[in-house]
XYZ file of C-alpha atoms in Angstrom:
582
model
C 93.917 82.624 93.974
C 97.101 84.250 95.334
C 100.550 83.476 93.946
C 103.183 84.759 96.399
C 105.697 81.993 95.747
C 109.286 83.083 95.847
C 108.773 86.802 96.485
C 110.292 86.895 99.970
C 113.125 84.550 98.999
C 114.068 86.722 96.014
C 113.957 89.874 98.099
C 116.120 88.396 100.855
C 118.547 87.011 98.295
C 118.902 90.439 96.704
C 118.906 92.691 99.780
C 119.989 90.412 102.633
C 118.298 88.171 105.187
C 118.003 90.893 107.828
C 116.458 93.555 105.583
C 112.889 92.275 105.836
C 110.658 91.176 108.673
C 107.393 89.403 107.953
C 104.099 90.152 109.680
C 101.012 87.964 109.885
C 97.763 89.787 109.115
C 94.084 88.859 109.081
C 93.755 89.355 105.303
C 96.550 86.932 104.309
C 98.329 89.640 102.279
C 102.076 89.123 102.385
C 103.301 91.935 104.669
C 106.953 92.940 104.942
C 108.717 95.508 107.123
C 111.822 97.142 105.694
C 114.065 100.125 106.491
C 112.707 103.350 105.023
C 115.912 104.076 103.097
C 115.449 100.775 101.198
C 111.926 101.660 100.034
C 112.712 103.169 96.582
C 115.058 100.408 95.424
C 112.846 97.579 96.714
C 109.748 99.066 95.091
C 111.670 99.553 91.855
C 112.657 95.871 91.928
C 109.059 94.783 92.562
C 107.774 96.964 89.735
C 110.383 96.324 87.051
C 112.722 93.404 87.798
C 110.711 90.760 89.656
C 109.260 88.031 87.417
C 105.481 88.597 87.321
C 105.963 92.125 88.722
C 103.763 94.474 90.750
C 103.064 97.328 88.292
C 100.149 98.918 90.196
C 100.729 101.204 93.163
C 97.324 100.527 94.669
C 97.667 102.776 97.693
C 100.139 104.675 99.853
C 99.208 105.841 103.330
C 100.464 106.142 106.912
C 99.525 105.432 110.525
C 100.308 107.553 113.580
C 101.556 104.906 116.037
C 102.253 107.181 119.008
C 99.092 106.384 121.006
C 98.794 102.757 119.987
C 98.721 100.100 122.692
C 102.315 98.906 123.053
C 103.316 95.417 122.006
C 106.020 93.660 124.061
C 106.282 96.693 126.317
C 107.255 99.322 123.725
C 106.121 101.095 120.587
C 108.973 100.897 118.065
C 107.940 103.716 115.709
C 106.187 107.082 115.741
C 104.693 106.590 112.265
C 104.408 103.782 109.743
C 104.320 104.230 105.971
C 102.270 101.564 104.163
C 102.600 100.747 100.467
C 100.058 98.429 98.819
C 101.134 97.053 95.429
C 99.207 94.759 93.111
C 100.358 92.212 90.541
C 97.872 91.341 87.812
C 99.907 88.336 86.688
C 100.097 86.912 90.212
C 96.609 88.173 91.090
C 97.803 89.257 94.502
C 98.638 92.206 96.734
C 101.824 92.829 98.659
C 102.074 95.231 101.606
C 105.342 96.958 102.495
C 105.718 98.865 105.767
C 108.459 101.274 106.804
C 108.757 102.649 110.333
C 109.605 106.292 111.058
C 110.839 107.420 114.474
C 110.723 111.236 114.609
C 107.651 113.353 115.399
C 107.917 115.054 111.992
C 109.837 112.463 109.981
C 111.124 112.371 106.429
C 111.054 109.590 103.830
C 112.335 109.230 100.258
C 109.807 110.032 97.539
C 108.758 107.410 94.982
C 107.014 109.964 92.749
C 109.674 109.287 90.111
C 108.821 105.591 90.156
C 105.007 105.807 89.899
C 103.080 108.739 88.479
C 100.208 108.277 90.932
C 102.570 108.399 93.944
C 102.597 112.197 93.595
C 99.141 112.790 95.063
C 99.390 109.949 97.578
C 102.583 111.447 99.042
C 101.023 114.897 99.128
C 98.056 113.444 101.005
C 100.323 111.761 103.576
C 102.197 115.037 104.047
C 98.927 116.962 104.368
C 97.368 114.532 106.856
C 100.425 113.471 108.895
C 103.216 116.017 108.312
C 105.587 113.395 106.876
C 107.886 115.040 104.320
C 108.950 113.193 101.163
C 112.407 114.174 100.007
C 112.665 114.519 96.247
C 108.956 115.172 95.691
C 108.518 117.739 92.876
C 105.691 119.737 94.478
C 105.125 118.723 98.097
C 102.192 120.799 99.307
C 98.773 120.402 100.875
C 96.179 118.697 98.689
C 92.960 118.232 100.702
C 93.242 120.907 103.395
C 93.444 124.655 102.717
C 96.981 125.987 102.403
C 96.437 128.104 105.522
C 95.374 125.147 107.697
C 97.320 124.708 110.911
C 98.202 121.131 111.833
C 97.847 117.735 110.174
C 94.396 116.196 110.759
C 95.246 112.468 110.961
C 97.863 112.952 113.643
C 96.468 111.753 116.942
C 96.889 115.112 118.673
C 94.713 116.874 116.085
C 91.112 117.416 117.267
C 88.514 115.097 115.779
C 85.532 117.376 116.383
C 84.949 121.082 115.856
C 83.774 121.310 119.478
C 87.320 120.451 120.568
C 88.761 123.437 118.700
C 87.035 126.348 120.425
C 84.724 128.919 118.833
C 85.602 130.106 115.352
C 86.801 133.698 115.201
C 87.657 135.628 112.065
C 90.070 138.451 112.876
C 91.164 141.068 110.369
C 94.635 139.573 110.025
C 93.123 136.145 109.308
C 90.890 137.679 106.631
C 93.979 139.206 105.030
C 95.790 135.868 105.216
C 92.919 133.947 103.624
C 92.368 136.538 100.903
C 96.063 136.454 100.060
C 95.992 132.654 99.869
C 93.071 132.819 97.424
C 94.955 135.022 94.966
C 96.041 133.021 91.941
C 99.792 132.835 91.417
C 100.747 130.509 88.540
C 104.184 129.850 90.000
C 102.648 128.255 93.109
C 100.988 125.678 90.853
C 104.105 125.005 88.781
C 102.707 126.881 85.771
C 104.559 129.249 83.461
C 103.015 132.544 82.382
C 104.326 132.417 78.826
C 106.135 130.356 76.222
C 108.732 131.513 73.732
C 106.121 132.796 71.307
C 102.916 133.478 73.270
C 101.420 134.465 76.600
C 99.263 131.848 78.294
C 95.746 132.495 79.538
C 94.563 131.001 82.824
C 90.956 129.959 83.319
C 89.123 128.532 86.316
C 86.655 125.734 85.628
C 84.750 125.510 88.906
C 84.579 125.172 91.819
C 80.978 126.067 90.945
C 80.456 124.717 87.434
C 77.976 122.085 86.188
C 80.673 120.405 84.104
C 82.769 119.530 87.162
C 79.960 117.426 88.708
C 80.572 118.867 92.146
C 82.755 121.298 94.057
C 85.932 120.903 92.010
C 88.252 123.565 90.645
C 90.369 122.948 87.566
C 93.005 125.540 86.697
C 93.486 125.596 82.939
C 96.620 126.910 81.283
C 95.542 127.792 77.744
C 97.239 128.691 74.513
C 94.193 129.987 72.692
C 91.611 127.189 72.904
C 94.229 124.480 73.426
C 94.937 123.111 76.881
C 98.613 123.373 77.843
C 97.985 122.065 81.350
C 95.036 121.343 83.635
C 95.576 121.312 87.400
C 92.798 119.850 89.599
C 92.356 121.687 92.895
C 90.570 119.219 95.175
C 89.578 119.109 98.836
C 86.483 121.345 98.807
C 84.380 118.280 99.700
C 86.805 116.877 102.294
C 85.116 116.257 105.639
C 87.458 113.886 107.433
C 85.822 110.537 106.637
C 88.924 108.638 107.808
C 89.274 110.726 110.972
C 85.608 110.122 111.791
C 86.326 106.390 111.806
C 88.637 106.852 114.808
C 85.849 108.275 116.984
C 82.961 106.052 115.897
C 82.388 102.469 116.961
C 82.882 99.748 114.371
C 79.088 99.588 114.098
C 78.158 103.294 114.085
C 80.691 104.097 111.351
C 78.634 102.191 108.735
C 76.388 105.174 107.762
C 79.474 107.308 107.134
C 80.662 104.920 104.435
C 77.481 105.478 102.365
C 78.511 109.091 101.901
C 81.934 108.400 100.339
C 80.838 107.313 96.869
C 77.415 108.765 97.542
C 76.019 107.223 94.345
C 77.165 103.723 95.343
C 74.981 103.331 98.434
C 75.412 100.014 100.232
C 78.373 99.100 98.018
C 80.413 101.347 100.328
C 79.144 99.340 103.312
C 80.365 96.118 101.699
C 83.963 97.282 101.197
C 84.161 98.379 104.837
C 82.324 95.438 106.400
C 84.321 92.782 104.590
C 87.474 94.205 106.199
C 85.771 94.261 109.629
C 84.587 90.677 109.150
C 88.119 89.566 108.246
C 89.409 91.131 111.464
C 86.659 89.494 113.525
C 86.825 86.116 111.763
C 83.152 86.249 110.740
C 81.798 84.044 107.948
C 78.455 85.302 106.666
C 75.633 82.931 105.564
C 74.967 82.254 101.874
C 71.706 84.194 101.981
C 73.584 87.271 103.189
C 76.003 87.011 100.272
C 73.189 86.890 97.744
C 71.296 89.778 99.357
C 74.431 91.920 99.417
C 75.274 91.148 95.795
C 71.738 91.952 94.632
C 71.671 95.310 96.420
C 75.176 96.198 95.207
C 74.280 95.521 91.583
C 71.115 97.574 91.855
C 73.230 100.463 93.103
C 75.748 99.874 90.303
C 72.964 100.410 87.760
C 71.651 103.439 89.677
C 75.112 105.012 89.723
C 75.716 104.294 86.049
C 72.365 105.889 85.179
C 73.460 109.123 86.866
C 76.745 108.995 84.976
C 74.981 108.156 81.661
C 72.482 111.011 81.832
C 74.909 113.669 83.050
C 77.572 112.616 80.530
C 75.070 113.034 77.684
C 74.161 116.414 79.153
C 77.821 117.438 79.298
C 78.169 116.999 75.546
C 74.934 118.725 74.611
C 71.944 116.353 75.067
C 69.361 117.614 77.533
C 66.640 114.935 77.376
C 68.447 111.724 78.436
C 69.208 112.837 81.984
C 65.479 113.194 82.760
C 64.631 109.724 81.441
C 67.572 108.122 83.240
C 66.880 109.814 86.570
C 63.312 108.560 86.265
C 64.590 105.003 85.874
C 66.926 105.533 88.816
C 63.874 106.373 90.911
C 62.422 102.966 90.021
C 65.560 101.378 91.484
C 65.211 103.530 94.585
C 61.635 102.273 94.943
C 63.083 98.753 95.199
C 65.771 99.907 97.636
C 63.149 101.636 99.763
C 60.914 98.577 99.729
C 63.754 96.392 101.010
C 65.831 98.755 103.154
C 63.498 101.594 104.143
C 65.952 104.214 102.832
C 66.661 105.215 99.259
C 69.966 106.853 98.377
C 71.855 106.116 101.613
C 70.149 103.150 103.265
C 73.266 102.035 105.283
C 71.611 98.637 105.455
C 74.502 96.178 105.692
C 75.675 95.134 109.147
C 78.686 93.420 110.705
C 77.956 89.763 109.978
C 74.878 90.266 107.825
C 72.192 92.781 106.890
C 69.780 94.831 108.999
C 66.659 92.763 108.224
C 65.543 89.875 106.112
C 64.050 90.526 102.694
C 60.376 91.603 102.970
C 57.478 89.662 101.544
C 56.948 90.414 97.875
C 60.522 91.498 97.161
C 60.759 89.054 94.221
C 57.893 90.699 92.332
C 59.326 94.155 93.041
C 62.729 93.256 91.570
C 61.330 91.136 88.718
C 59.260 94.058 87.445
C 62.428 96.090 87.021
C 64.253 93.174 85.372
C 61.446 92.922 82.805
C 61.240 96.680 82.288
C 64.854 97.877 82.062
C 66.300 96.100 78.961
C 63.875 97.929 76.657
C 64.965 101.239 78.169
C 68.634 100.440 77.574
C 67.859 99.827 73.900
C 66.158 103.223 73.705
C 69.196 104.847 75.319
C 71.499 103.147 72.813
C 69.599 104.814 69.995
C 69.234 108.106 71.841
C 72.826 108.503 73.070
C 75.365 105.907 71.951
C 74.358 106.094 68.265
C 73.918 109.860 68.281
C 76.309 111.498 65.810
C 76.986 114.522 68.037
C 77.737 112.313 71.043
C 80.184 110.305 68.938
C 81.822 113.433 67.532
C 82.427 114.714 71.067
C 83.804 111.439 72.487
C 85.449 109.232 69.829
C 89.225 109.704 69.852
C 89.117 112.055 72.868
C 91.019 111.487 76.122
C 92.830 108.360 74.937
C 95.123 106.382 77.232
C 96.580 102.876 77.009
C 96.430 99.945 79.402
C 100.032 100.592 80.497
C 99.335 104.272 81.134
C 96.174 103.410 83.071
C 98.065 101.050 85.393
C 100.868 103.586 85.859
C 98.342 106.157 87.100
C 96.373 103.699 89.278
C 93.290 103.565 87.045
C 90.838 100.709 87.704
C 87.266 99.757 86.877
C 85.552 100.585 83.596
C 88.238 103.134 82.686
C 90.851 100.363 82.710
C 88.626 97.857 80.918
C 88.000 100.394 78.134
C 91.690 99.944 77.255
C 91.083 96.288 76.410
C 92.152 94.836 79.772
C 89.622 92.313 81.071
C 90.096 92.845 84.793
C 87.214 92.912 87.262
C 87.704 92.132 90.960
C 84.342 90.362 91.029
C 85.721 87.817 88.527
C 89.432 87.719 89.295
C 89.275 87.928 93.098
C 85.652 86.966 93.864
C 84.118 88.135 97.131
C 80.662 87.885 98.705
C 79.817 84.884 96.525
C 80.391 86.504 93.102
C 82.017 83.240 91.984
C 78.504 81.724 92.079
C 77.178 84.050 89.363
C 77.371 83.838 85.595
C 78.247 87.183 84.025
C 80.697 88.655 81.541
C 83.298 91.415 81.924
C 82.727 94.018 79.173
C 85.806 95.543 77.546
C 86.607 97.903 74.686
C 89.776 98.577 72.709
C 90.451 102.267 72.071
C 90.664 103.669 75.588
C 88.850 106.878 74.647
C 85.805 108.631 76.103
C 83.401 106.740 73.853
C 84.783 103.329 74.800
C 84.515 104.159 78.470
C 80.820 104.780 77.806
C 80.515 101.511 75.868
C 81.889 99.553 78.833
C 79.591 101.140 81.426
C 76.476 100.666 79.310
C 77.370 96.987 78.849
C 78.007 96.692 82.597
C 74.412 97.660 83.333
C 73.217 94.706 81.249
C 75.572 92.372 83.130
C 74.397 93.746 86.484
C 70.844 92.961 85.409
C 71.918 89.356 84.693
C 73.372 89.062 88.193
C 70.241 90.508 89.809
C 68.060 88.073 87.878
C 70.158 85.160 89.164
C 69.702 86.486 92.709
C 65.933 86.386 92.257
C 65.979 82.844 90.842
C 68.559 81.346 93.198
C 68.158 83.221 96.497
C 68.984 80.642 99.185
C 66.986 80.213 102.357
C 68.641 80.701 105.716
C 69.536 83.377 108.259
C 70.221 86.982 107.330
C 72.882 87.324 110.026
C 75.844 85.278 111.169
C 75.620 83.579 114.553
C 79.135 84.824 115.367
C 79.196 86.613 118.778
C 80.602 89.826 117.224
C 77.716 90.107 114.729
C 76.203 93.540 115.427
C 73.414 93.791 116.376
C 73.190 90.074 117.235
C 70.185 87.959 116.311
C 67.362 89.170 118.562
C 65.092 86.124 118.699
C 66.431 85.102 122.124
C 66.972 88.614 123.493
C 63.873 88.678 125.700
C 64.497 85.154 127.015
C 68.265 85.031 127.500
C 69.982 87.655 129.674
C 73.404 87.013 128.100
C 71.968 87.748 124.652
C 70.326 90.910 125.973
C 73.606 92.108 127.513
C 75.512 91.344 124.314
C 72.927 93.247 122.261
C 73.025 96.222 124.635
C 76.818 96.465 124.698
C 77.157 95.898 120.946
C 74.798 98.753 120.137
C 75.940 101.230 122.829
C 79.697 100.712 123.179
C 80.084 98.774 119.973
C 81.720 95.388 119.410
C 85.326 94.807 120.427
C 87.297 93.797 117.333
C 90.469 91.751 117.967
C 93.823 93.481 117.324
C 95.140 93.232 113.791
C 94.800 94.732 110.354
C 92.973 93.767 107.186
C 92.149 95.193 103.778
C 89.106 94.488 101.654
C 88.923 95.467 97.980
C 85.771 95.385 95.864
C 84.769 96.322 92.321
C 82.803 99.472 93.145
C 80.836 101.654 90.752
C 83.896 103.762 89.828
C 86.634 101.116 90.152
C 88.599 99.415 92.929
C 87.460 100.545 96.386
C 89.443 99.345 99.393
C 89.202 99.731 103.161
C 92.387 99.098 105.140
C 91.477 98.847 108.833
C 93.717 98.701 111.874
C 92.410 97.537 115.253
C 94.147 97.810 118.610
C 91.523 95.634 120.291
C 89.093 98.441 121.059
C 85.501 99.395 120.276
C 86.678 101.877 117.614
C 89.170 101.496 114.758
C 92.674 102.754 115.456
C 93.017 103.730 111.784
C 90.574 103.719 108.861
C 92.084 104.076 105.412
C 89.737 104.471 102.442
C 91.282 103.837 99.028
C 88.877 105.248 96.479
C 89.054 104.922 92.671
C 88.178 108.559 91.921
C 91.308 109.929 93.638
C 93.881 108.424 91.215
C 91.514 108.888 88.270
C 91.340 112.647 88.844
C 95.112 112.809 89.243
C 95.417 111.580 85.648
C 93.348 114.476 84.282
C 96.288 116.729 83.301
C 97.992 113.880 81.448
C 94.985 113.023 79.277
C 93.807 116.628 78.729
C 96.917 118.287 77.334
C 96.566 119.232 73.679
C 92.784 119.045 73.685
C 90.341 121.959 73.822
C 88.196 123.301 76.662
C 85.137 121.645 75.098
C 86.998 118.322 75.016
C 87.791 118.695 78.717
C 84.093 118.398 79.577
C 83.918 115.154 77.576
C 86.971 113.826 79.417
C 85.519 114.735 82.813
C 82.149 113.206 81.978
C 83.669 109.956 80.716
C 85.837 109.628 83.831
C 82.814 109.025 86.121
C 83.999 110.354 89.461
C 82.313 111.586 92.612
C 83.818 114.458 94.593
C 83.237 112.805 97.973
C 85.002 109.736 96.555
C 88.015 111.944 95.757
C 88.056 114.073 98.893
C 86.559 111.736 101.515
């Protein structure tokens, strides 16, 4: 599947034998250390000059190394910058790491090399205090501008109880009120052009068209959008920081709340990375169960998007019908998992319980019922002349532009690029299923809808194959790190009882190392990059969500359109605020 041949040799030939050091990781991604001052030129070579290049900046993040258990008696760096790139032609990732030694270090910006590096570098600055020289607008992005400290540094408190009681003095009120005053210059916006004064308009943070607590600052020339600046972070609650104080097991419910419409699909992205670190192979039955539940949640998420998108452009009825069908899916989820929207049902090495008796009939009823409803929705929404007028030719971007901005999932496939991680880099047994990857050609709002509607039909095909071909066997791995372990011997075998007790209370001990898992989530590529120092909690949890780069592209695809068009563009994007802000 991976094609890494010749990359390291070409890099060493170009930049010298001593420039790079290789690192072995649990996910088999080629990992190279390099000096931080070489980062821009090496990344430029990988993006533009390497045969079969790496055009996608998948993620950019950092790790605070200062409290990490030392290797070989010393800790070489204070912080590490990590760049994940992806090559579609090679079908592989590459990971580049650069060490930084100071407590508040600096690094060269790559925002001139990739458009989507802008927000990623701002996030690293916001969370770690690492400054990127040459960045056009280095400022906080998730935390309020008045926040003191950088939350993902190890000295920053992880709980509110560690910060003392909140007190709001008069001078703090004045400071916060001043920070809330809108000053166009702080956002890089001009007040006027040569021939007109611009108007500034807030969309949100409380507005039904933003689908959550999101503020968009519009710079308008009449009805036309000159610029649109997303102001994010209102939904940020430290999902990555929480991972550092939870056990590997007790963090699972937190993942459900990231893409809160994706349910157990969030569990899968996280657990596959944990299982790589632990060396756990899950049974075939587990793979099928996970796939079936993930595809049910894919349909449920798409139904929310479908109904609310139609509502955004003026149709009020569809959202009620589609939410009703979503409830039918939740009835299945509840019958299997016990919970509905956030069942947090997947476990390290398996799932919480085996499938209940009668699950086949429960799922088959939905398989028989749903295709007729999709046909009704085609007539009601996709063929509706007003819906087409509001979406066809609006918010267009090309395949090349999508990759430049880090766009994945249905938004990328709507540009005519047939790329789906379930097909191209199969995981959890997806290679065993027969399904197609829907695409479109125009890359506009309507085509993004076409792709998602077709995806629901393909998800139904996958679910039907799960019902017909569900293998027998255990619902958990027999690996000793499986949490909780299989309980059948717990009351007869003291070692099993002790293992169960420790795994649930302290949590399992995951061997030192790092691993990334990437899945085709409801909104696009969702990745968890986990670092273990051999403890019962992760040393670092990095969540790469699809909605974050998608929202960053909003200004680029909104300029020149009208305010009414903006709501079509937002609706077609299909994002979740918790997926952006984490």
